[in-house]
Amino acid sequence: MISGLVQLFLWQGLGELLSKFFLPGIPGPVLGLLLLLAFLCFKGQVDSDLANVADAFRQHLGLLFVPASVGVLLFLPELQTHALAVTTSLLVSVILTIAVTAIVLKVFWYFSLKRNKGITREQRHE
């Protein structure tokens, strides 16, 4: 478990360094996660220690919503004042998210079908 935490902190630290010196517009933890993802894709497997830490974080993911809930309650009068703008922005962002997800899924589905057709044609020629 300690080894998995150390790995996560090292990747986050590397992301912070990249953010500080090369890509200041992107947060360090985001860069660290992207680097970790690239490393795991290259490696092809996840260490058991890292998997245990990830499972522990996943089990307690709901705790991350507590500060957001407190913030909503703290700024409730301002949210009530700007209810129309907040509601409109939430609806537009949800609709755009669903649309972009559908487009990405359709593109992946198209390339998956194209790749599978190519495999079946190669198998027929053999």
mmCIF file of N, CA and C in Angstrom:
data_model
loop_
_atom_site.group_PDB
_atom_site.id
_atom_site.type_symbol
_atom_site.label_atom_id
_atom_site.label_comp_id
_atom_site.label_asym_id
_atom_site.label_seq_id
_atom_site.Cartn_x
_atom_site.Cartn_y
_atom_site.Cartn_z
ATOM 1 N N MET A 1 0.824 -1.190 0.000
ATOM 2 C CA MET A 1 0.000 0.000 0.000
ATOM 3 C C MET A 1 0.874 1.264 0.000
ATOM 4 N N ILE A 2 1.926 1.252 0.800
ATOM 5 C CA ILE A 2 2.831 2.408 0.860
ATOM 6 C C ILE A 2 3.502 2.611 -0.497
ATOM 7 N N SER A 3 3.883 1.520 -1.133
ATOM 8 C CA SER A 3 4.526 1.610 -2.443
ATOM 9 C C SER A 3 3.589 2.253 -3.468
ATOM 10 N N GLY A 4 2.315 1.903 -3.427
ATOM 11 C CA GLY A 4 1.345 2.500 -4.340
ATOM 12 C C GLY A 4 1.166 3.987 -4.097
ATOM 13 N N LEU A 5 1.117 4.385 -2.813
ATOM 14 C CA LEU A 5 1.012 5.810 -2.498
ATOM 15 C C LEU A 5 2.248 6.573 -2.961
ATOM 16 N N VAL A 6 3.416 5.976 -2.765
ATOM 17 C CA VAL A 6 4.656 6.618 -3.207
ATOM 18 C C VAL A 6 4.642 6.801 -4.725
ATOM 19 N N GLN A 7 4.165 5.785 -5.443
ATOM 20 C CA GLN A 7 4.081 5.903 -6.900
ATOM 21 C C GLN A 7 3.165 7.054 -7.299
ATOM 22 N N LEU A 8 2.006 7.151 -6.658
ATOM 23 C CA LEU A 8 1.078 8.236 -6.981
ATOM 24 C C LEU A 8 1.699 9.604 -6.689
ATOM 25 N N PHE A 9 2.367 9.725 -5.541
ATOM 26 C CA PHE A 9 2.988 10.999 -5.191
ATOM 27 C C PHE A 9 4.135 11.347 -6.140
ATOM 28 N N LEU A 10 4.884 10.351 -6.592
ATOM 29 C CA LEU A 10 5.961 10.617 -7.547
ATOM 30 C C LEU A 10 5.409 11.123 -8.877
ATOM 31 N N TRP A 11 4.341 10.492 -9.369
ATOM 32 C CA TRP A 11 3.746 10.941 -10.625
ATOM 33 C C TRP A 11 3.149 12.336 -10.470
ATOM 34 N N GLN A 12 2.524 12.599 -9.307
ATOM 35 C CA GLN A 12 1.988 13.942 -9.082
ATOM 36 C C GLN A 12 3.127 14.956 -9.006
ATOM 37 N N GLY A 13 4.210 14.607 -8.343
ATOM 38 C CA GLY A 13 5.356 15.512 -8.262
ATOM 39 C C GLY A 13 5.954 15.805 -9.626
ATOM 40 N N LEU A 14 6.046 14.779 -10.461
ATOM 41 C CA LEU A 14 6.546 14.985 -11.818
ATOM 42 C C LEU A 14 5.612 15.897 -12.605
ATOM 43 N N GLY A 15 4.309 15.697 -12.419
ATOM 44 C CA GLY A 15 3.340 16.580 -13.073
ATOM 45 C C GLY A 15 3.454 18.013 -12.590
ATOM 46 N N GLU A 16 3.705 18.183 -11.279
ATOM 47 C CA GLU A 16 3.888 19.538 -10.742
ATOM 48 C C GLU A 16 5.129 20.204 -11.338
ATOM 49 N N LEU A 17 6.199 19.443 -11.487
ATOM 50 C CA LEU A 17 7.412 20.003 -12.093
ATOM 51 C C LEU A 17 7.165 20.420 -13.537
ATOM 52 N N LEU A 18 6.491 19.561 -14.296
ATOM 53 C CA LEU A 18 6.186 19.906 -15.685
ATOM 54 C C LEU A 18 5.291 21.138 -15.753
ATOM 55 N N SER A 19 4.328 21.206 -14.838
ATOM 56 C CA SER A 19 3.423 22.349 -14.817
ATOM 57 C C SER A 19 4.168 23.633 -14.460
ATOM 58 N N LYS A 20 5.069 23.534 -13.531
ATOM 59 C CA LYS A 20 5.796 24.720 -13.068
ATOM 60 C C LYS A 20 6.733 25.268 -14.141
ATOM 61 N N PHE A 21 7.438 24.387 -14.851
ATOM 62 C CA PHE A 21 8.486 24.843 -15.760
ATOM 63 C C PHE A 21 8.107 24.841 -17.239
ATOM 64 N N PHE A 22 7.195 23.965 -17.659
ATOM 65 C CA PHE A 22 6.928 23.846 -19.097
ATOM 66 C C PHE A 22 5.487 24.151 -19.493
ATOM 67 N N LEU A 23 4.515 23.718 -18.704
ATOM 68 C CA LEU A 23 3.104 23.885 -19.061
ATOM 69 C C LEU A 23 2.351 24.550 -17.910
ATOM 70 N N PRO A 24 2.538 25.839 -17.693
ATOM 71 C CA PRO A 24 1.925 26.473 -16.522
ATOM 72 C C PRO A 24 0.401 26.560 -16.583
ATOM 73 N N GLY A 25 -0.189 26.373 -17.733
ATOM 74 C CA GLY A 25 -1.646 26.468 -17.846
ATOM 75 C C GLY A 25 -2.379 25.211 -17.428
ATOM 76 N N ILE A 26 -1.659 24.112 -17.267
ATOM 77 C CA ILE A 26 -2.293 22.836 -16.906
ATOM 78 C C ILE A 26 -1.900 22.491 -15.478
ATOM 79 N N PRO A 27 -2.865 22.148 -14.628
ATOM 80 C CA PRO A 27 -2.528 21.813 -13.235
ATOM 81 C C PRO A 27 -1.608 20.593 -13.151
ATOM 82 N N GLY A 28 -0.702 20.629 -12.180
ATOM 83 C CA GLY A 28 0.259 19.550 -11.997
ATOM 84 C C GLY A 28 -0.359 18.186 -11.759
ATOM 85 N N PRO A 29 -1.379 18.079 -10.892
ATOM 86 C CA PRO A 29 -1.989 16.763 -10.687
ATOM 87 C C PRO A 29 -2.603 16.172 -11.962
ATOM 88 N N VAL A 30 -3.145 17.032 -12.817
ATOM 89 C CA VAL A 30 -3.708 16.546 -14.083
ATOM 90 C C VAL A 30 -2.591 15.997 -14.969
ATOM 91 N N LEU A 31 -1.490 16.735 -15.060
ATOM 92 C CA LEU A 31 -0.348 16.250 -15.842
ATOM 93 C C LEU A 31 0.204 14.951 -15.257
ATOM 94 N N GLY A 32 0.271 14.873 -13.933
ATOM 95 C CA GLY A 32 0.758 13.653 -13.290
ATOM 96 C C GLY A 32 -0.122 12.457 -13.616
ATOM 97 N N LEU A 33 -1.440 12.659 -13.592
ATOM 98 C CA LEU A 33 -2.346 11.554 -13.934
ATOM 99 C C LEU A 33 -2.217 11.156 -15.394
ATOM 100 N N LEU A 34 -2.031 12.137 -16.269
ATOM 101 C CA LEU A 34 -1.846 11.817 -17.687
ATOM 102 C C LEU A 34 -0.543 11.049 -17.908
ATOM 103 N N LEU A 35 0.505 11.447 -17.209
ATOM 104 C CA LEU A 35 1.776 10.724 -17.313
ATOM 105 C C LEU A 35 1.638 9.302 -16.761
ATOM 106 N N LEU A 36 0.935 9.165 -15.644
ATOM 107 C CA LEU A 36 0.695 7.834 -15.078
ATOM 108 C C LEU A 36 -0.110 6.973 -16.042
ATOM 109 N N LEU A 37 -1.121 7.553 -16.659
ATOM 110 C CA LEU A 37 -1.925 6.814 -17.638
ATOM 111 C C LEU A 37 -1.068 6.366 -18.819
ATOM 112 N N ALA A 38 -0.233 7.260 -19.324
ATOM 113 C CA ALA A 38 0.644 6.908 -20.441
ATOM 114 C C ALA A 38 1.615 5.798 -20.036
ATOM 115 N N PHE A 39 2.158 5.908 -18.832
ATOM 116 C CA PHE A 39 3.082 4.883 -18.344
ATOM 117 C C PHE A 39 2.389 3.528 -18.213
ATOM 118 N N LEU A 40 1.180 3.524 -17.669
ATOM 119 C CA LEU A 40 0.464 2.260 -17.499
ATOM 120 C C LEU A 40 0.049 1.667 -18.842
ATOM 121 N N CYS A 41 -0.309 2.516 -19.801
ATOM 122 C CA CYS A 41 -0.632 2.006 -21.145
ATOM 123 C C CYS A 41 0.608 1.400 -21.787
ATOM 124 N N PHE A 42 1.744 2.052 -21.610
ATOM 125 C CA PHE A 42 2.999 1.542 -22.166
ATOM 126 C C PHE A 42 3.398 0.238 -21.490
ATOM 127 N N LYS A 43 3.251 0.183 -20.182
ATOM 128 C CA LYS A 43 3.627 -0.995 -19.407
ATOM 129 C C LYS A 43 2.664 -2.155 -19.644
ATOM 130 N N GLY A 44 1.393 -1.859 -19.801
ATOM 131 C CA GLY A 44 0.412 -2.890 -20.095
ATOM 132 C C GLY A 44 -0.214 -3.549 -18.886
ATOM 133 N N GLN A 45 0.191 -3.182 -17.683
ATOM 134 C CA GLN A 45 -0.411 -3.763 -16.482
ATOM 135 C C GLN A 45 -0.264 -2.787 -15.322
ATOM 136 N N VAL A 46 -1.037 -3.036 -14.274
ATOM 137 C CA VAL A 46 -1.005 -2.191 -13.085
ATOM 138 C C VAL A 46 -0.439 -3.012 -11.942
ATOM 139 N N ASP A 47 0.516 -2.423 -11.212
ATOM 140 C CA ASP A 47 1.070 -3.110 -10.045
ATOM 141 C C ASP A 47 -0.022 -3.338 -9.012
ATOM 142 N N SER A 48 0.118 -4.400 -8.225
ATOM 143 C CA SER A 48 -0.900 -4.716 -7.225
ATOM 144 C C SER A 48 -0.972 -3.637 -6.143
ATOM 145 N N ASP A 49 0.168 -3.065 -5.758
ATOM 146 C CA ASP A 49 0.147 -2.004 -4.746
ATOM 147 C C ASP A 49 -0.612 -0.776 -5.246
ATOM 148 N N LEU A 50 -0.367 -0.401 -6.485
ATOM 149 C CA LEU A 50 -1.060 0.746 -7.069
ATOM 150 C C LEU A 50 -2.549 0.447 -7.223
ATOM 151 N N ALA A 51 -2.886 -0.776 -7.590
ATOM 152 C CA ALA A 51 -4.290 -1.163 -7.716
ATOM 153 C C ALA A 51 -4.991 -1.116 -6.362
ATOM 154 N N ASN A 52 -4.307 -1.525 -5.300
ATOM 155 C CA ASN A 52 -4.908 -1.479 -3.963
ATOM 156 C C ASN A 52 -5.184 -0.040 -3.527
ATOM 157 N N VAL A 53 -4.242 0.851 -3.798
ATOM 158 C CA VAL A 53 -4.443 2.262 -3.446
ATOM 159 C C VAL A 53 -5.589 2.852 -4.261
ATOM 160 N N ALA A 54 -5.647 2.533 -5.544
ATOM 161 C CA ALA A 54 -6.721 3.038 -6.395
ATOM 162 C C ALA A 54 -8.076 2.527 -5.921
ATOM 163 N N ASP A 55 -8.144 1.263 -5.524
ATOM 164 C CA ASP A 55 -9.404 0.716 -5.005
ATOM 165 C C ASP A 55 -9.815 1.402 -3.709
ATOM 166 N N ALA A 56 -8.846 1.684 -2.843
ATOM 167 C CA ALA A 56 -9.154 2.374 -1.583
ATOM 168 C C ALA A 56 -9.692 3.779 -1.859
ATOM 169 N N PHE A 57 -9.069 4.485 -2.795
ATOM 170 C CA PHE A 57 -9.568 5.822 -3.143
ATOM 171 C C PHE A 57 -10.962 5.741 -3.758
ATOM 172 N N ARG A 58 -11.174 4.751 -4.612
ATOM 173 C CA ARG A 58 -12.472 4.602 -5.281
ATOM 174 C C ARG A 58 -13.578 4.330 -4.273
ATOM 175 N N GLN A 59 -13.285 3.558 -3.240
ATOM 176 C CA GLN A 59 -14.295 3.238 -2.235
ATOM 177 C C GLN A 59 -14.720 4.467 -1.440
ATOM 178 N N HIS A 60 -13.842 5.448 -1.317
ATOM 179 C CA HIS A 60 -14.143 6.639 -0.529
ATOM 180 C C HIS A 60 -14.289 7.882 -1.399
ATOM 181 N N LEU A 61 -14.611 7.682 -2.661
ATOM 182 C CA LEU A 61 -14.726 8.795 -3.604
ATOM 183 C C LEU A 61 -15.826 9.778 -3.216
ATOM 184 N N GLY A 62 -16.869 9.288 -2.562
ATOM 185 C CA GLY A 62 -17.968 10.156 -2.148
ATOM 186 C C GLY A 62 -17.551 11.255 -1.199
ATOM 187 N N LEU A 63 -16.469 11.044 -0.455
ATOM 188 C CA LEU A 63 -15.997 12.083 0.471
ATOM 189 C C LEU A 63 -15.535 13.337 -0.251
ATOM 190 N N LEU A 64 -15.165 13.202 -1.519
ATOM 191 C CA LEU A 64 -14.718 14.369 -2.272
ATOM 192 C C LEU A 64 -15.859 15.343 -2.553
ATOM 193 N N PHE A 65 -17.098 14.876 -2.408
ATOM 194 C CA PHE A 65 -18.247 15.745 -2.659
ATOM 195 C C PHE A 65 -18.630 16.572 -1.436
ATOM 196 N N VAL A 66 -18.090 16.252 -0.282
ATOM 197 C CA VAL A 66 -18.429 16.997 0.931
ATOM 198 C C VAL A 66 -18.027 18.465 0.827
ATOM 199 N N PRO A 67 -16.776 18.798 0.428
ATOM 200 C CA PRO A 67 -16.439 20.233 0.317
ATOM 201 C C PRO A 67 -17.298 20.972 -0.702
ATOM 202 N N ALA A 68 -17.647 20.314 -1.790
ATOM 203 C CA ALA A 68 -18.504 20.962 -2.793
ATOM 204 C C ALA A 68 -19.890 21.233 -2.221
ATOM 205 N N SER A 69 -20.415 20.310 -1.447
ATOM 206 C CA SER A 69 -21.732 20.505 -0.829
ATOM 207 C C SER A 69 -21.702 21.646 0.176
ATOM 208 N N VAL A 70 -20.643 21.718 0.953
ATOM 209 C CA VAL A 70 -20.502 22.818 1.912
ATOM 210 C C VAL A 70 -20.416 24.148 1.174
ATOM 211 N N GLY A 71 -19.700 24.169 0.065
ATOM 212 C CA GLY A 71 -19.595 25.395 -0.725
ATOM 213 C C GLY A 71 -20.930 25.832 -1.287
ATOM 214 N N VAL A 72 -21.739 24.876 -1.723
ATOM 215 C CA VAL A 72 -23.069 25.208 -2.247
ATOM 216 C C VAL A 72 -23.923 25.818 -1.141
ATOM 217 N N LEU A 73 -23.885 25.227 0.039
ATOM 218 C CA LEU A 73 -24.675 25.767 1.149
ATOM 219 C C LEU A 73 -24.150 27.132 1.598
ATOM 220 N N LEU A 74 -22.855 27.313 1.536
ATOM 221 C CA LEU A 74 -22.266 28.578 1.954
ATOM 222 C C LEU A 74 -22.669 29.717 1.016
ATOM 223 N N PHE A 75 -22.719 29.411 -0.278
ATOM 224 C CA PHE A 75 -23.049 30.442 -1.265
ATOM 225 C C PHE A 75 -24.485 30.333 -1.773
ATOM 226 N N LEU A 76 -25.364 29.755 -0.981
ATOM 227 C CA LEU A 76 -26.749 29.583 -1.394
ATOM 228 C C LEU A 76 -27.451 30.906 -1.730
ATOM 229 N N PRO A 77 -27.263 31.981 -0.957
ATOM 230 C CA PRO A 77 -27.922 33.247 -1.350
ATOM 231 C C PRO A 77 -27.472 33.756 -2.733
ATOM 232 N N GLU A 78 -26.173 33.632 -3.043
ATOM 233 C CA GLU A 78 -25.694 34.069 -4.356
ATOM 234 C C GLU A 78 -26.233 33.171 -5.462
ATOM 235 N N LEU A 79 -26.331 31.879 -5.171
ATOM 236 C CA LEU A 79 -26.874 30.959 -6.169
ATOM 237 C C LEU A 79 -28.351 31.254 -6.428
ATOM 238 N N GLN A 80 -29.090 31.616 -5.396
ATOM 239 C CA GLN A 80 -30.499 31.964 -5.583
ATOM 240 C C GLN A 80 -30.640 33.242 -6.404
ATOM 241 N N THR A 81 -29.730 34.173 -6.206
ATOM 242 C CA THR A 81 -29.765 35.418 -6.963
ATOM 243 C C THR A 81 -29.515 35.164 -8.448
ATOM 244 N N HIS A 82 -28.602 34.261 -8.758
ATOM 245 C CA HIS A 82 -28.227 33.981 -10.152
ATOM 246 C C HIS A 82 -28.730 32.610 -10.602
ATOM 247 N N ALA A 83 -29.901 32.230 -10.136
ATOM 248 C CA ALA A 83 -30.440 30.895 -10.415
ATOM 249 C C ALA A 83 -30.624 30.653 -11.915
ATOM 250 N N LEU A 84 -31.104 31.625 -12.648
ATOM 251 C CA LEU A 84 -31.335 31.440 -14.080
ATOM 252 C C LEU A 84 -30.024 31.198 -14.827
ATOM 253 N N ALA A 85 -29.004 31.982 -14.522
ATOM 254 C CA ALA A 85 -27.713 31.812 -15.191
ATOM 255 C C ALA A 85 -27.082 30.467 -14.837
ATOM 256 N N VAL A 86 -27.158 30.078 -13.576
ATOM 257 C CA VAL A 86 -26.584 28.795 -13.154
ATOM 258 C C VAL A 86 -27.325 27.642 -13.809
ATOM 259 N N THR A 87 -28.650 27.691 -13.813
ATOM 260 C CA THR A 87 -29.444 26.627 -14.422
ATOM 261 C C THR A 87 -29.177 26.529 -15.923
ATOM 262 N N THR A 88 -29.112 27.671 -16.591
ATOM 263 C CA THR A 88 -28.850 27.672 -18.037
ATOM 264 C C THR A 88 -27.465 27.089 -18.342
ATOM 265 N N SER A 89 -26.466 27.503 -17.585
ATOM 266 C CA SER A 89 -25.126 26.988 -17.840
ATOM 267 C C SER A 89 -25.035 25.490 -17.553
ATOM 268 N N LEU A 90 -25.716 25.033 -16.519
ATOM 269 C CA LEU A 90 -25.712 23.595 -16.230
ATOM 270 C C LEU A 90 -26.399 22.802 -17.335
ATOM 271 N N LEU A 91 -27.536 23.282 -17.796
ATOM 272 C CA LEU A 91 -28.244 22.568 -18.866
ATOM 273 C C LEU A 91 -27.431 22.537 -20.158
ATOM 274 N N VAL A 92 -26.846 23.671 -20.529
ATOM 275 C CA VAL A 92 -26.041 23.721 -21.756
ATOM 276 C C VAL A 92 -24.833 22.794 -21.640
ATOM 277 N N SER A 93 -24.165 22.803 -20.485
ATOM 278 C CA SER A 93 -22.983 21.955 -20.335
ATOM 279 C C SER A 93 -23.342 20.472 -20.351
ATOM 280 N N VAL A 94 -24.481 20.109 -19.765
ATOM 281 C CA VAL A 94 -24.908 18.701 -19.788
ATOM 282 C C VAL A 94 -25.239 18.278 -21.216
ATOM 283 N N ILE A 95 -25.955 19.118 -21.932
ATOM 284 C CA ILE A 95 -26.315 18.784 -23.314
ATOM 285 C C ILE A 95 -25.062 18.668 -24.188
ATOM 286 N N LEU A 96 -24.124 19.601 -24.033
ATOM 287 C CA LEU A 96 -22.878 19.532 -24.810
ATOM 288 C C LEU A 96 -22.058 18.298 -24.439
ATOM 289 N N THR A 97 -22.029 17.952 -23.178
ATOM 290 C CA THR A 97 -21.288 16.761 -22.756
ATOM 291 C C THR A 97 -21.882 15.505 -23.368
ATOM 292 N N ILE A 98 -23.191 15.398 -23.355
ATOM 293 C CA ILE A 98 -23.840 14.226 -23.954
ATOM 294 C C ILE A 98 -23.580 14.184 -25.455
ATOM 295 N N ALA A 99 -23.647 15.329 -26.115
ATOM 296 C CA ALA A 99 -23.421 15.367 -27.567
ATOM 297 C C ALA A 99 -21.983 14.983 -27.914
ATOM 298 N N VAL A 100 -21.021 15.532 -27.196
ATOM 299 C CA VAL A 100 -19.622 15.207 -27.479
ATOM 300 C C VAL A 100 -19.343 13.734 -27.181
ATOM 301 N N THR A 101 -19.904 13.220 -26.114
ATOM 302 C CA THR A 101 -19.732 11.800 -25.793
ATOM 303 C C THR A 101 -20.313 10.923 -26.891
ATOM 304 N N ALA A 102 -21.476 11.283 -27.404
ATOM 305 C CA ALA A 102 -22.088 10.509 -28.484
ATOM 306 C C ALA A 102 -21.232 10.549 -29.744
ATOM 307 N N ILE A 103 -20.681 11.703 -30.061
ATOM 308 C CA ILE A 103 -19.835 11.825 -31.258
ATOM 309 C C ILE A 103 -18.562 10.994 -31.104
ATOM 310 N N VAL A 104 -17.930 11.075 -29.949
ATOM 311 C CA VAL A 104 -16.709 10.295 -29.711
ATOM 312 C C VAL A 104 -17.012 8.807 -29.771
ATOM 313 N N LEU A 105 -18.118 8.388 -29.172
ATOM 314 C CA LEU A 105 -18.508 6.983 -29.211
ATOM 315 C C LEU A 105 -18.757 6.515 -30.641
ATOM 316 N N LYS A 106 -19.399 7.358 -31.428
ATOM 317 C CA LYS A 106 -19.674 7.002 -32.828
ATOM 318 C C LYS A 106 -18.364 6.865 -33.622
ATOM 319 N N VAL A 107 -17.417 7.767 -33.374
ATOM 320 C CA VAL A 107 -16.120 7.689 -34.061
ATOM 321 C C VAL A 107 -15.388 6.411 -33.672
ATOM 322 N N PHE A 108 -15.343 6.100 -32.381
ATOM 323 C CA PHE A 108 -14.695 4.870 -31.938
ATOM 324 C C PHE A 108 -15.386 3.640 -32.511
ATOM 325 N N TRP A 109 -16.712 3.657 -32.555
ATOM 326 C CA TRP A 109 -17.465 2.531 -33.093
ATOM 327 C C TRP A 109 -17.149 2.347 -34.578
ATOM 328 N N TYR A 110 -17.064 3.460 -35.323
ATOM 329 C CA TYR A 110 -16.747 3.391 -36.744
ATOM 330 C C TYR A 110 -15.367 2.769 -36.962
ATOM 331 N N PHE A 111 -14.358 3.240 -36.220
ATOM 332 C CA PHE A 111 -13.010 2.702 -36.394
ATOM 333 C C PHE A 111 -12.910 1.264 -35.901
ATOM 334 N N SER A 112 -13.698 0.900 -34.918
ATOM 335 C CA SER A 112 -13.711 -0.477 -34.443
ATOM 336 C C SER A 112 -14.282 -1.404 -35.508
ATOM 337 N N LEU A 113 -15.372 -0.983 -36.131
ATOM 338 C CA LEU A 113 -15.948 -1.790 -37.216
ATOM 339 C C LEU A 113 -14.983 -1.896 -38.385
ATOM 340 N N LYS A 114 -14.336 -0.790 -38.725
ATOM 341 C CA LYS A 114 -13.390 -0.783 -39.833
ATOM 342 C C LYS A 114 -12.218 -1.718 -39.554
ATOM 343 N N ARG A 115 -11.700 -1.704 -38.319
ATOM 344 C CA ARG A 115 -10.592 -2.576 -37.950
ATOM 345 C C ARG A 115 -11.020 -4.039 -37.953
ATOM 346 N N ASN A 116 -12.209 -4.317 -37.447
ATOM 347 C CA ASN A 116 -12.687 -5.705 -37.421
ATOM 348 C C ASN A 116 -12.944 -6.241 -38.823
ATOM 349 N N LYS A 117 -13.406 -5.393 -39.739
ATOM 350 C CA LYS A 117 -13.583 -5.827 -41.122
ATOM 351 C C LYS A 117 -12.245 -6.169 -41.746
ATOM 352 N N GLY A 118 -11.216 -5.358 -41.470
ATOM 353 C CA GLY A 118 -9.883 -5.618 -42.004
ATOM 354 C C GLY A 118 -9.322 -6.926 -41.490
ATOM 355 N N ILE A 119 -9.591 -7.257 -40.246
ATOM 356 C CA ILE A 119 -9.099 -8.510 -39.680
ATOM 357 C C ILE A 119 -9.792 -9.691 -40.332
ATOM 358 N N THR A 120 -11.099 -9.597 -40.535
ATOM 359 C CA THR A 120 -11.808 -10.719 -41.132
ATOM 360 C C THR A 120 -11.399 -10.916 -42.584
ATOM 361 N N ARG A 121 -11.105 -9.852 -43.318
ATOM 362 C CA ARG A 121 -10.661 -9.990 -44.703
ATOM 363 C C ARG A 121 -9.288 -10.664 -44.756
ATOM 364 N N GLU A 122 -8.387 -10.290 -43.849
ATOM 365 C CA GLU A 122 -7.074 -10.916 -43.819
ATOM 366 C C GLU A 122 -7.184 -12.396 -43.473
ATOM 367 N N GLN A 123 -8.093 -12.742 -42.594
ATOM 368 C CA GLN A 123 -8.250 -14.143 -42.223
ATOM 369 C C GLN A 123 -8.834 -14.940 -43.383
ATOM 370 N N ARG A 124 -9.664 -14.343 -44.213
ATOM 371 C CA ARG A 124 -10.246 -15.040 -45.349
ATOM 372 C C ARG A 124 -9.178 -15.366 -46.403
ATOM 373 N N HIS A 125 -8.214 -14.447 -46.575
ATOM 374 C CA HIS A 125 -7.176 -14.665 -47.578
ATOM 375 C C HIS A 125 -6.185 -15.728 -47.174
ATOM 376 N N GLU A 126 -6.104 -16.034 -45.905
ATOM 377 C CA GLU A 126 -5.142 -17.055 -45.456
ATOM 378 C C GLU A 126 -5.675 -18.412 -45.619
#
